[in-house]
């Protein structure tokens, strides 16, 4: 992070982030007890986790005030990470398309 | 021979070697855990709807995991407070927050020990189900990272802190770097907790 920082201001932000992370944890556990479908629960849970992770990265890891080279390095990592996550999802979609085509082929016209 | 740019910033990057090094290491860690998360997705999609049954059978302890989440978040706060103390030139407070961070890591591992032993008492092992296999693999790897982070922080809080009197900026930078690793470990748990225990 940049050399000229107001530490007192930073410390206040750290405590605010800590409070937000605790609230986020309570919200994640609370969402578990909601009577919603699995896709909705997954969306809520991963959204809260992403917000919490962003808070940690931006403020505790000082990414909000970092040098450009770090941003570019992380952007490249994120691109590879997304590709990595997409692989199993694409495999699933390909399987389902294959199964659908098989059913279509065996149905009498 | 003196190694250049250990404290002062490299003119090309604007950062010292340690900062570049730790971020490159963390990017490799993102891909390591990313591969395991991709595996998790693959296993869950391929479970033919049996995932919820396997998860229920594993009987994971949500209250204990919630407590562990709170402990790790608290340790992230004490970690940044340790760094802030060094920035203020307060060695005593740095040591206090540093040991609190190591202590929180210890509490996390003790809770994890109780969770694991409860599983083993019920004969729930990695080979028992696909869910437990990936659960033990990912939480186990995460626990190893906690141990590594504790050792790193313990060194700088203990014997390594002597450098405070001769090269304070060097110590401050190293504590920031060890903090980056520690926050990453916290960040991974933020995803592991809902993915295994709640969803």
mmCIF file of C-alpha atoms in Angstrom:
data_model
loop_
_atom_site.group_PDB
_atom_site.id
_atom_site.type_symbol
_atom_site.label_atom_id
_atom_site.label_comp_id
_atom_site.label_asym_id
_atom_site.label_seq_id
_atom_site.Cartn_x
_atom_site.Cartn_y
_atom_site.Cartn_z
ATOM 1 C CA UNK A 1 0.000 0.000 0.000
ATOM 2 C CA UNK A 2 1.077 3.608 -0.356
ATOM 3 C CA UNK A 3 3.637 4.913 2.100
ATOM 4 C CA UNK A 4 1.658 7.900 3.350
ATOM 5 C CA UNK A 5 -1.230 6.478 5.296
ATOM 6 C CA UNK A 6 -3.256 7.843 8.184
ATOM 7 C CA UNK A 7 -3.009 4.885 10.569
ATOM 8 C CA UNK A 8 -5.720 6.123 12.963
ATOM 9 C CA UNK A 9 -8.180 6.387 10.087
ATOM 10 C CA UNK A 10 -7.083 2.937 8.839
ATOM 11 C CA UNK A 11 -7.668 1.379 12.261
ATOM 12 C CA UNK A 12 -11.221 2.777 12.379
ATOM 13 C CA UNK A 13 -11.866 1.235 8.951
ATOM 14 C CA UNK A 14 -10.464 -2.119 10.172
ATOM 15 C CA UNK A 15 -12.950 -2.221 13.041
ATOM 16 C CA UNK A 16 -15.828 -1.305 10.702
ATOM 17 C CA UNK A 17 -14.811 -4.088 8.302
ATOM 18 C CA UNK A 18 -14.550 -6.512 11.239
ATOM 19 C CA UNK A 19 -18.119 -5.603 12.257
ATOM 20 C CA UNK A 20 -19.369 -6.019 8.678
ATOM 21 C CA UNK A 21 -17.694 -9.447 8.423
ATOM 22 C CA UNK A 22 -19.356 -10.598 11.648
ATOM 23 C CA UNK A 23 -22.747 -9.370 10.407
ATOM 24 C CA UNK A 24 -22.081 -11.142 7.088
ATOM 25 C CA UNK A 25 -21.324 -14.388 8.932
ATOM 26 C CA UNK A 26 -24.572 -14.087 10.907
ATOM 27 C CA UNK A 27 -26.456 -13.383 7.656
ATOM 28 C CA UNK A 28 -24.898 -16.468 5.995
ATOM 29 C CA UNK A 29 -25.990 -18.712 8.876
ATOM 30 C CA UNK A 30 -29.419 -17.006 8.965
ATOM 31 C CA UNK A 31 -29.926 -17.620 5.239
ATOM 32 C CA UNK A 32 -29.338 -21.342 5.877
ATOM 33 C CA UNK A 33 -32.531 -21.503 7.928
ATOM 34 C CA UNK A 34 -34.630 -19.781 5.219
ATOM 35 C CA UNK A 35 -37.050 -22.095 3.446
ATOM 36 C CA UNK A 36 -35.802 -21.522 -0.106
ATOM 37 C CA UNK A 37 -34.825 -23.750 -3.035
ATOM 38 C CA UNK A 38 -31.202 -24.960 -3.435
ATOM 39 C CA UNK A 39 -30.359 -22.586 -6.345
ATOM 40 C CA UNK A 40 -31.651 -19.580 -4.367
ATOM 41 C CA UNK A 41 -29.776 -20.685 -1.226
ATOM 42 C CA UNK A 42 -26.587 -21.141 -3.290
ATOM 43 C CA UNK A 43 -26.967 -17.682 -4.809
ATOM 44 C CA UNK A 44 -27.565 -15.993 -1.435
ATOM 45 C CA UNK A 45 -24.754 -17.893 0.301
ATOM 46 C CA UNK A 46 -22.149 -17.278 -2.402
ATOM 47 C CA UNK A 47 -23.182 -13.621 -2.764
ATOM 48 C CA UNK A 48 -22.647 -12.963 0.959
ATOM 49 C CA UNK A 49 -19.339 -14.894 0.852
ATOM 50 C CA UNK A 50 -18.195 -12.810 -2.134
ATOM 51 C CA UNK A 51 -19.025 -9.543 -0.346
ATOM 52 C CA UNK A 52 -17.126 -10.717 2.748
ATOM 53 C CA UNK A 53 -14.136 -11.828 0.649
ATOM 54 C CA UNK A 54 -14.102 -8.458 -1.144
ATOM 55 C CA UNK A 55 -14.011 -6.630 2.197
ATOM 56 C CA UNK A 56 -11.057 -8.739 3.377
ATOM 57 C CA UNK A 57 -9.178 -8.258 0.083
ATOM 58 C CA UNK A 58 -9.854 -4.520 -0.257
ATOM 59 C CA UNK A 59 -9.235 -3.391 3.326
ATOM 60 C CA UNK A 60 -7.299 -6.033 5.281
ATOM 61 C CA UNK A 61 -5.098 -6.900 2.266
ATOM 62 C CA UNK A 62 -4.907 -3.219 1.254
ATOM 63 C CA UNK A 63 -5.960 -3.928 -2.331
ATOM 64 C CA UNK A 64 -7.995 -0.731 -2.387
ATOM 65 C CA UNK A 65 -4.713 1.210 -2.463
ATOM 66 C CA UNK A 66 -2.204 -0.983 -4.282
ATOM 67 C CA UNK A 67 0.264 -0.614 -7.149
ATOM 68 C CA UNK A 68 -0.813 -1.258 -10.734
ATOM 69 C CA UNK A 69 1.431 -4.300 -11.189
ATOM 70 C CA UNK A 70 -0.466 -6.131 -8.434
ATOM 71 C CA UNK A 71 -3.813 -5.332 -10.075
ATOM 72 C CA UNK A 72 -2.610 -6.698 -13.425
ATOM 73 C CA UNK A 73 -1.196 -9.830 -11.813
ATOM 74 C CA UNK A 74 -4.481 -10.447 -10.011
ATOM 75 C CA UNK A 75 -6.548 -9.720 -13.137
ATOM 76 C CA UNK A 76 -4.619 -12.455 -14.957
ATOM 77 C CA UNK A 77 -5.164 -14.822 -12.023
ATOM 78 C CA UNK A 78 -8.896 -14.070 -11.975
ATOM 79 C CA UNK A 79 -9.119 -14.851 -15.726
ATOM 80 C CA UNK A 80 -7.484 -18.257 -15.183
ATOM 81 C CA UNK A 81 -9.607 -18.865 -12.077
ATOM 82 C CA UNK A 82 -12.830 -18.201 -14.018
ATOM 83 C CA UNK A 83 -11.671 -20.588 -16.760
ATOM 84 C CA UNK A 84 -10.951 -23.196 -14.078
ATOM 85 C CA UNK A 85 -14.434 -22.810 -12.558
ATOM 86 C CA UNK A 86 -16.080 -22.860 -16.003
ATOM 87 C CA UNK A 87 -14.541 -26.229 -16.948
ATOM 88 C CA UNK A 88 -16.737 -28.443 -14.726
ATOM 89 C CA UNK A 89 -19.822 -26.347 -15.536
ATOM 90 C CA UNK A 90 -19.164 -26.653 -19.293
ATOM 91 C CA UNK A 91 -18.652 -30.405 -18.889
ATOM 92 C CA UNK A 92 -22.043 -30.645 -17.215
ATOM 93 C CA UNK A 93 -23.757 -28.621 -19.952
ATOM 94 C CA UNK A 94 -22.075 -30.733 -22.674
ATOM 95 C CA UNK A 95 -23.263 -33.943 -20.956
ATOM 96 C CA UNK A 96 -26.834 -32.673 -20.752
ATOM 97 C CA UNK A 97 -26.827 -31.581 -24.410
ATOM 98 C CA UNK A 98 -25.473 -35.031 -25.337
ATOM 99 C CA UNK A 99 -28.203 -36.793 -23.343
ATOM 100 C CA UNK A 100 -30.859 -34.567 -24.920
ATOM 101 C CA UNK A 101 -29.573 -35.342 -28.436
ATOM 102 C CA UNK A 102 -29.605 -39.072 -27.636
ATOM 103 C CA UNK A 103 -33.235 -38.932 -26.483
ATOM 104 C CA UNK A 104 -34.195 -36.928 -29.583
ATOM 105 C CA UNK A 105 -32.518 -39.489 -31.851
ATOM 106 C CA UNK A 106 -34.440 -42.423 -30.305
ATOM 107 C CA UNK A 107 -37.853 -40.737 -30.321
ATOM 108 C CA UNK A 108 -40.153 -41.845 -33.200
ATOM 109 C CA UNK A 109 -40.956 -39.010 -35.611
ATOM 110 C CA UNK B 1 26.651 -9.311 -1.517
ATOM 111 C CA UNK B 2 23.701 -7.188 -0.533
ATOM 112 C CA UNK B 3 20.329 -8.151 -1.970
ATOM 113 C CA UNK B 4 18.722 -5.052 -3.511
ATOM 114 C CA UNK B 5 15.142 -3.846 -3.004
ATOM 115 C CA UNK B 6 14.419 -5.753 0.208
ATOM 116 C CA UNK B 7 13.083 -2.564 1.812
ATOM 117 C CA UNK B 8 13.204 0.193 -0.785
ATOM 118 C CA UNK B 9 10.860 -0.028 -3.774
ATOM 119 C CA UNK B 10 12.100 -1.285 -7.127
ATOM 120 C CA UNK B 11 11.944 1.606 -9.620
ATOM 121 C CA UNK B 12 10.128 -0.529 -12.212
ATOM 122 C CA UNK B 13 7.380 -1.957 -9.985
ATOM 123 C CA UNK B 14 7.167 0.592 -7.172
ATOM 124 C CA UNK B 15 7.253 -2.333 -4.716
ATOM 125 C CA UNK B 16 9.952 -4.186 -2.797
ATOM 126 C CA UNK B 17 10.857 -7.785 -3.667
ATOM 127 C CA UNK B 18 8.982 -9.265 -0.724
ATOM 128 C CA UNK B 19 5.681 -7.670 -1.725
ATOM 129 C CA UNK B 20 5.950 -8.898 -5.313
ATOM 130 C CA UNK B 21 6.994 -12.335 -4.061
ATOM 131 C CA UNK B 22 4.105 -12.802 -1.652
ATOM 132 C CA UNK B 23 1.511 -11.707 -4.233
ATOM 133 C CA UNK B 24 2.939 -14.115 -6.838
ATOM 134 C CA UNK B 25 2.795 -16.869 -4.214
ATOM 135 C CA UNK B 26 -0.821 -15.971 -3.399
ATOM 136 C CA UNK B 27 -1.814 -16.144 -7.063
ATOM 137 C CA UNK B 28 -0.461 -19.712 -7.158
ATOM 138 C CA UNK B 29 -2.479 -20.425 -4.012
ATOM 139 C CA UNK B 30 -5.627 -19.094 -5.725
ATOM 140 C CA UNK B 31 -5.089 -21.649 -8.496
ATOM 141 C CA UNK B 32 -4.395 -24.449 -5.960
ATOM 142 C CA UNK B 33 -7.635 -23.882 -4.066
ATOM 143 C CA UNK B 34 -9.370 -23.025 -7.371
ATOM 144 C CA UNK B 35 -8.557 -26.504 -8.681
ATOM 145 C CA UNK B 36 -10.056 -28.030 -5.547
ATOM 146 C CA UNK B 37 -13.183 -25.843 -5.779
ATOM 147 C CA UNK B 38 -13.536 -26.908 -9.439
ATOM 148 C CA UNK B 39 -13.247 -30.524 -8.288
ATOM 149 C CA UNK B 40 -15.920 -29.834 -5.676
ATOM 150 C CA UNK B 41 -18.283 -28.449 -8.353
ATOM 151 C CA UNK B 42 -17.598 -31.456 -10.593
ATOM 152 C CA UNK B 43 -18.316 -33.920 -7.769
ATOM 153 C CA UNK B 44 -21.463 -32.100 -6.699
ATOM 154 C CA UNK B 45 -22.853 -31.902 -10.241
ATOM 155 C CA UNK B 46 -21.998 -35.568 -10.844
ATOM 156 C CA UNK B 47 -23.574 -36.827 -7.629
ATOM 157 C CA UNK B 48 -26.971 -37.412 -9.296
ATOM 158 C CA UNK B 49 -28.858 -35.638 -6.520
ATOM 159 C CA UNK B 50 -27.205 -37.625 -3.712
ATOM 160 C CA UNK B 51 -25.164 -34.677 -2.453
ATOM 161 C CA UNK B 52 -27.696 -33.492 0.156
ATOM 162 C CA UNK B 53 -27.982 -37.037 1.535
ATOM 163 C CA UNK B 54 -24.185 -37.397 1.797
ATOM 164 C CA UNK B 55 -23.957 -33.950 3.429
ATOM 165 C CA UNK B 56 -26.663 -34.838 5.965
ATOM 166 C CA UNK B 57 -24.969 -38.172 6.719
ATOM 167 C CA UNK B 58 -21.670 -36.397 7.411
ATOM 168 C CA UNK B 59 -23.383 -34.508 10.301
ATOM 169 C CA UNK B 60 -21.193 -31.415 10.127
ATOM 170 C CA UNK B 61 -21.315 -29.210 13.208
ATOM 171 C CA UNK B 62 -22.636 -25.795 12.073
ATOM 172 C CA UNK B 63 -22.326 -23.993 15.470
ATOM 173 C CA UNK B 64 -18.663 -25.041 15.820
ATOM 174 C CA UNK B 65 -17.899 -24.002 12.225
ATOM 175 C CA UNK B 66 -19.627 -20.636 12.814
ATOM 176 C CA UNK B 67 -17.481 -20.153 15.918
ATOM 177 C CA UNK B 68 -14.383 -21.011 13.864
ATOM 178 C CA UNK B 69 -15.396 -18.439 11.237
ATOM 179 C CA UNK B 70 -15.692 -15.773 13.933
ATOM 180 C CA UNK B 71 -12.288 -16.785 15.364
ATOM 181 C CA UNK B 72 -10.582 -16.462 11.964
ATOM 182 C CA UNK B 73 -12.223 -13.082 11.272
ATOM 183 C CA UNK B 74 -11.075 -11.882 14.706
ATOM 184 C CA UNK B 75 -7.544 -13.105 13.900
ATOM 185 C CA UNK B 76 -7.576 -11.037 10.696
ATOM 186 C CA UNK B 77 -8.405 -7.971 12.790
ATOM 187 C CA UNK B 78 -5.587 -8.677 15.262
ATOM 188 C CA UNK B 79 -3.225 -9.238 12.301
ATOM 189 C CA UNK B 80 -3.882 -5.799 10.790
ATOM 190 C CA UNK B 81 -3.702 -4.280 14.278
ATOM 191 C CA UNK B 82 -0.237 -5.858 14.698
ATOM 192 C CA UNK B 83 0.881 -4.223 11.449
ATOM 193 C CA UNK B 84 -0.714 -0.885 12.426
ATOM 194 C CA UNK B 85 1.130 -1.045 15.773
ATOM 195 C CA UNK B 86 4.459 -1.381 13.953
ATOM 196 C CA UNK B 87 3.549 1.551 11.711
ATOM 197 C CA UNK B 88 3.019 3.556 14.911
ATOM 198 C CA UNK B 89 6.326 2.306 16.332
ATOM 199 C CA UNK B 90 4.676 0.412 19.215
ATOM 200 C CA UNK B 91 6.654 -2.814 19.657
ATOM 201 C CA UNK B 92 4.751 -3.945 22.771
ATOM 202 C CA UNK B 93 1.335 -3.622 21.133
ATOM 203 C CA UNK B 94 2.672 -5.341 18.004
ATOM 204 C CA UNK B 95 3.714 -8.337 20.102
ATOM 205 C CA UNK B 96 0.362 -8.394 21.893
ATOM 206 C CA UNK B 97 -1.632 -8.422 18.645
ATOM 207 C CA UNK B 98 0.856 -10.798 17.001
ATOM 208 C CA UNK B 99 0.463 -13.400 19.745
ATOM 209 C CA UNK B 100 -3.319 -12.880 19.717
ATOM 210 C CA UNK B 101 -3.261 -13.762 16.008
ATOM 211 C CA UNK B 102 -1.223 -16.902 16.661
ATOM 212 C CA UNK B 103 -3.576 -17.741 19.553
ATOM 213 C CA UNK B 104 -6.651 -17.387 17.326
ATOM 214 C CA UNK B 105 -5.008 -19.760 14.839
ATOM 215 C CA UNK B 106 -4.478 -22.208 17.717
ATOM 216 C CA UNK B 107 -8.139 -21.932 18.799
ATOM 217 C CA UNK B 108 -9.214 -22.564 15.197
ATOM 218 C CA UNK B 109 -7.124 -25.744 15.053
ATOM 219 C CA UNK B 110 -8.370 -27.006 18.433
ATOM 220 C CA UNK B 111 -11.983 -26.575 17.279
ATOM 221 C CA UNK B 112 -11.088 -28.323 14.007
ATOM 222 C CA UNK B 113 -9.520 -31.161 16.035
ATOM 223 C CA UNK B 114 -12.793 -31.647 17.946
ATOM 224 C CA UNK B 115 -14.735 -31.604 14.668
ATOM 225 C CA UNK B 116 -12.461 -34.183 13.042
ATOM 226 C CA UNK B 117 -12.399 -36.511 16.071
ATOM 227 C CA UNK B 118 -16.224 -36.404 16.238
ATOM 228 C CA UNK B 119 -16.279 -37.525 12.614
ATOM 229 C CA UNK B 120 -13.804 -40.357 13.227
ATOM 230 C CA UNK B 121 -15.763 -41.547 16.288
ATOM 231 C CA UNK B 122 -18.780 -41.973 14.014
ATOM 232 C CA UNK B 123 -16.568 -43.811 11.489
ATOM 233 C CA UNK B 124 -16.789 -40.956 9.015
ATOM 234 C CA UNK B 125 -13.555 -41.102 7.047
ATOM 235 C CA UNK B 126 -12.482 -39.631 3.680
ATOM 236 C CA UNK B 127 -13.263 -42.957 1.999
ATOM 237 C CA UNK B 128 -16.792 -43.024 3.497
ATOM 238 C CA UNK B 129 -18.335 -40.784 0.820
ATOM 239 C CA UNK B 130 -17.444 -38.386 -1.992
ATOM 240 C CA UNK B 131 -18.637 -35.506 0.169
ATOM 241 C CA UNK B 132 -16.356 -36.461 3.073
ATOM 242 C CA UNK B 133 -13.417 -37.039 0.706
ATOM 243 C CA UNK B 134 -13.495 -33.504 -0.663
ATOM 244 C CA UNK B 135 -14.435 -32.105 2.794
ATOM 245 C CA UNK B 136 -11.345 -33.603 4.452
ATOM 246 C CA UNK B 137 -9.113 -32.713 1.485
ATOM 247 C CA UNK B 138 -10.069 -29.045 1.415
ATOM 248 C CA UNK B 139 -10.464 -28.358 5.138
ATOM 249 C CA UNK B 140 -7.287 -30.377 5.821
ATOM 250 C CA UNK B 141 -5.276 -28.361 3.300
ATOM 251 C CA UNK B 142 -6.720 -25.188 4.779
ATOM 252 C CA UNK B 143 -5.702 -26.315 8.290
ATOM 253 C CA UNK B 144 -2.130 -26.886 7.014
ATOM 254 C CA UNK B 145 -2.146 -23.291 5.781
ATOM 255 C CA UNK B 146 -3.291 -22.110 9.216
ATOM 256 C CA UNK B 147 -0.344 -23.998 10.783
ATOM 257 C CA UNK B 148 2.050 -22.405 8.264
ATOM 258 C CA UNK B 149 0.644 -18.936 8.941
ATOM 259 C CA UNK B 150 0.946 -19.454 12.702
ATOM 260 C CA UNK B 151 4.611 -20.466 12.371
ATOM 261 C CA UNK B 152 5.329 -17.452 10.155
ATOM 262 C CA UNK B 153 3.611 -15.020 12.541
ATOM 263 C CA UNK B 154 5.156 -16.642 15.625
ATOM 264 C CA UNK B 155 8.638 -16.128 14.163
ATOM 265 C CA UNK B 156 8.146 -12.412 13.467
ATOM 266 C CA UNK B 157 6.356 -11.822 16.781
ATOM 267 C CA UNK B 158 9.022 -13.726 18.718
ATOM 268 C CA UNK B 159 12.698 -13.922 17.661
ATOM 269 C CA UNK B 160 12.212 -11.987 14.415
ATOM 270 C CA UNK B 161 10.943 -8.903 16.256
ATOM 271 C CA UNK B 162 14.509 -8.090 17.419
ATOM 272 C CA UNK B 163 14.985 -6.430 14.018
ATOM 273 C CA UNK B 164 12.613 -3.681 15.234
ATOM 274 C CA UNK B 165 15.569 -1.932 16.893
ATOM 275 C CA UNK B 166 17.851 -2.057 13.825
ATOM 276 C CA UNK B 167 15.563 -2.079 10.775
ATOM 277 C CA UNK B 168 11.980 -1.238 11.723
ATOM 278 C CA UNK B 169 10.770 -0.787 8.135
ATOM 279 C CA UNK B 170 12.034 -4.264 7.179
ATOM 280 C CA UNK B 171 10.031 -5.814 10.025
ATOM 281 C CA UNK B 172 6.924 -3.748 9.199
ATOM 282 C CA UNK B 173 7.042 -4.873 5.576
ATOM 283 C CA UNK B 174 7.527 -8.540 6.514
ATOM 284 C CA UNK B 175 4.619 -8.415 8.925
ATOM 285 C CA UNK B 176 2.469 -6.896 6.167
ATOM 286 C CA UNK B 177 3.504 -9.787 3.883
ATOM 287 C CA UNK B 178 2.757 -12.456 6.496
ATOM 288 C CA UNK B 179 -0.550 -10.634 7.061
ATOM 289 C CA UNK B 180 -1.384 -10.939 3.362
ATOM 290 C CA UNK B 181 -0.948 -14.714 3.646
ATOM 291 C CA UNK B 182 -3.005 -14.847 6.841
ATOM 292 C CA UNK B 183 -5.874 -12.850 5.283
ATOM 293 C CA UNK B 184 -5.802 -15.149 2.264
ATOM 294 C CA UNK B 185 -6.254 -18.136 4.600
ATOM 295 C CA UNK B 186 -9.211 -16.293 6.164
ATOM 296 C CA UNK B 187 -10.589 -15.535 2.696
ATOM 297 C CA UNK B 188 -10.486 -19.219 1.689
ATOM 298 C CA UNK B 189 -12.385 -20.177 4.853
ATOM 299 C CA UNK B 190 -15.047 -17.542 4.048
ATOM 300 C CA UNK B 191 -15.919 -19.712 1.011
ATOM 301 C CA UNK B 192 -15.288 -23.132 2.586
ATOM 302 C CA UNK B 193 -17.716 -22.444 5.444
ATOM 303 C CA UNK B 194 -20.931 -21.909 3.419
ATOM 304 C CA UNK B 195 -19.964 -24.342 0.663
ATOM 305 C CA UNK B 196 -19.511 -27.336 3.006
ATOM 306 C CA UNK B 197 -21.658 -26.547 6.017
ATOM 307 C CA UNK B 198 -24.614 -24.539 4.736
ATOM 308 C CA UNK B 199 -25.274 -25.056 1.018
#
